[in-house]
């Protein structure tokens, strides 16, 4: 009887093994040869290794997938922005130092009152379906953003008064008050093909006469003119993009730019390690633990890219509730906290923050004196606080986000650091949904809570406004409830100043002002980490880093070498 | 005929179970803190966008009114729009459910064949070394979570041996066959693509075995216990005394009645596998309904949560009815008893 079972088992195992031929997927697959590419001219792509491409180059990368939203009026996270950069074109293209290069627009003029911006478009730019990109498409894209109001549209809502096509190649924006960063916001205006969107719009939807405004179709398709176009999109599974060989700026493709780009949701750490080791994934996501990155670094051929994510870990302090309504108490907290230890908990190599905005953001003030861990200074500030003699009555409650378990470590560090200065801290874990709900009112907003925030625009003023202007109170951008009139007036003035040098000086002064008020702890400037294969030429790994979310994964500039 | 009536009645009862389940999950999902409209449109969106979304989703109405709207649409096959994916939930479910169903079916197959085979082997060699080996194996299978097997399999067969693919349903360089059933293995055969079938089976092996381990082990132990119990019964001794060959005694007279508890348990295990596959779907990047459901819960995607729970409930109901059917076939006494009770 045993023999029979052994025989059956043997047959089963043989069947299994026969089905298990090595499954490694080659990173290049046979396909038509890429067109010859000329040297890049404008934006700064890397110096690629010259190779003679004979097969389709495949770039596979992992991204957060919540799910991946590639509709320009809806997607706003890192994954979405990284895809839109590749699927769509914008009027202007950011540079690594926060300036702007001509892109779809050759040039633009600003009226003397700073309210009208006129852009002159290049001729002959084609969308993926071959239709020519015209000023009317820009108008359509802006109006669609303003109507839907999601994604990055907040940059235009309540700011753009009208958008007009003066002729096929001239578009005019009128804004309701001077805003010097308006051209910068246009790196988030993805120009859509009006004809294609309208052809794929469902009559029924929440946008009145615009039906669904193409939102259903655009979940899995693109209507852009960018260097890549959507080839396949399987919900929950992957998105496959192919190179747009008719891209108007095809001379900017590096010679070994990928022909196909496959994006997958973040796999579990063990799976990620296997994919990287088997060379089935070229770029990992950035959300892996420090341990996982250490483990990935040991795999032959895998490297770790570390670059400034223009993101900071803030700890918000509610300035409207005792004891944190007292500036000396807040300063005491700022001095008591151990920044160096915090910076090395999960992100070794990151730098302790030196200003209210990350140093990678143009306009950050590098000349400030940041708070440093000093129990003596903390006690000295505490002594000046009106709560000095009744610390027991006013414990500080720190809410950590249970959806991001690592934030508990910062809660514990906060507790132990402040205990040294004699401040009593209670810790509570709270889900993100509850946290945002609590933060919507000053009375319920937590005493202290941590949050990673990144700059949506390449200027310090935009982030300062988002963080501390009274209009953002009650949102997750501002848990401090600062409500400072002087700041509100000065940031409005700065953002309307057309001269960049003057504007940057105003930002610098405001950062000093905010530091003195100490409404937040500036813990560290987060460094984004990705594991990547050594056969990639990825500019971001060589110091060519864009201070705008998403642009560091502009695939036209990333080379995939044979290996 | 009465037997059929019995099943129709069971099915009608199930409708009330599903209705009750939907009420409970609907209320629970709506009283959890957090504004789903705000979650859907993003934190930067102006308040009027949130208000529009609330209006569009009927979120300003009372919970009973909201439930009425939802139920009215659900009865006509419209489960609403997902706040997360922005698509009709029914389309999302149609896309992700077959992946999990296929995984659960293969896991069920492995559970049933493996569990019954190991259980029979163990009972036949009761208290001998074979029995002891199966016992240890079964205990390991029961106490070890499926995701641990998933990780171990990934490391062994994906990383070290590099025999099996570690993510997805088919290899990236293959084109999916036209969707007929949504089950990749079936659709590939229907399309006459044996290579895709083999590739899909390779992708299924690790997750389905990992998912099956607990049920397989449980099935082995239950089969062994029931068979051992039945071995000592008089009718077995009588059959042996009548000179019926041992093989026939084992397979025909001993195994069949011993399978009833195993089938009942395996049925529940298979239904549970659909909901429990979450971590495995994460490990193997499997585009299934479990992962979709968990993400919907984290994002407070109300319509998607209700739909996923409803689907899982429906799976339990259908599997239970199937189990009743199989048990009725295996044991005529149960079938006859059901008929008598009508």
mmCIF file of C-alpha atoms in Angstrom, chain A residues 91-92 105 108-111 113-121 135 137-143 146 156 159-166 170-176 182-183 185-186 189 191:
data_model
loop_
_atom_site.group_PDB
_atom_site.id
_atom_site.type_symbol
_atom_site.label_atom_id
_atom_site.label_comp_id
_atom_site.label_asym_id
_atom_site.label_seq_id
_atom_site.Cartn_x
_atom_site.Cartn_y
_atom_site.Cartn_z
ATOM 1 C CA UNK A 91 3.708 73.997 -20.735
ATOM 2 C CA UNK A 92 6.954 74.261 -18.771
ATOM 3 C CA UNK A 105 5.321 76.548 -24.478
ATOM 4 C CA UNK A 108 5.448 83.323 -21.912
ATOM 5 C CA UNK A 109 4.688 86.937 -21.000
ATOM 6 C CA UNK A 110 3.339 88.359 -17.768
ATOM 7 C CA UNK A 111 1.227 91.505 -17.691
ATOM 8 C CA UNK A 113 -0.195 93.857 -12.956
ATOM 9 C CA UNK A 114 0.869 90.202 -12.637
ATOM 10 C CA UNK A 115 -2.627 88.963 -13.412
ATOM 11 C CA UNK A 116 -2.348 87.787 -17.017
ATOM 12 C CA UNK A 117 0.028 85.136 -18.301
ATOM 13 C CA UNK A 118 0.245 84.559 -22.046
ATOM 14 C CA UNK A 119 1.912 81.384 -23.299
ATOM 15 C CA UNK A 120 3.139 80.819 -26.853
ATOM 16 C CA UNK A 121 2.937 77.172 -27.827
ATOM 17 C CA UNK A 135 -4.269 76.090 -27.252
ATOM 18 C CA UNK A 137 -6.536 71.620 -25.425
ATOM 19 C CA UNK A 138 -4.789 73.667 -22.744
ATOM 20 C CA UNK A 139 -8.031 75.546 -22.087
ATOM 21 C CA UNK A 140 -9.935 72.260 -21.915
ATOM 22 C CA UNK A 141 -7.392 70.743 -19.509
ATOM 23 C CA UNK A 142 -7.514 73.711 -17.155
ATOM 24 C CA UNK A 143 -11.313 73.868 -17.205
ATOM 25 C CA UNK A 146 -11.238 73.378 -12.218
ATOM 26 C CA UNK A 156 -5.670 76.396 -9.729
ATOM 27 C CA UNK A 159 -6.855 81.247 -8.422
ATOM 28 C CA UNK A 160 -7.433 80.898 -12.156
ATOM 29 C CA UNK A 161 -10.212 83.202 -13.226
ATOM 30 C CA UNK A 162 -10.263 82.359 -16.919
ATOM 31 C CA UNK A 163 -8.321 80.523 -19.600
ATOM 32 C CA UNK A 164 -8.622 81.610 -23.229
ATOM 33 C CA UNK A 165 -7.202 80.385 -26.513
ATOM 34 C CA UNK A 166 -6.233 83.563 -28.337
ATOM 35 C CA UNK A 170 -1.498 81.178 -27.841
ATOM 36 C CA UNK A 171 -3.194 80.656 -24.528
ATOM 37 C CA UNK A 172 -3.942 83.257 -21.898
ATOM 38 C CA UNK A 173 -4.534 82.654 -18.197
ATOM 39 C CA UNK A 174 -6.043 85.331 -15.992
ATOM 40 C CA UNK A 175 -5.610 84.890 -12.262
ATOM 41 C CA UNK A 176 -7.581 86.666 -9.580
ATOM 42 C CA UNK A 182 1.767 80.585 -11.108
ATOM 43 C CA UNK A 183 4.251 79.425 -13.793
ATOM 44 C CA UNK A 185 2.059 75.485 -10.774
ATOM 45 C CA UNK A 186 1.864 74.796 -14.499
ATOM 46 C CA UNK A 189 -1.184 71.163 -15.600
ATOM 47 C CA UNK A 191 -2.323 68.883 -21.203
#
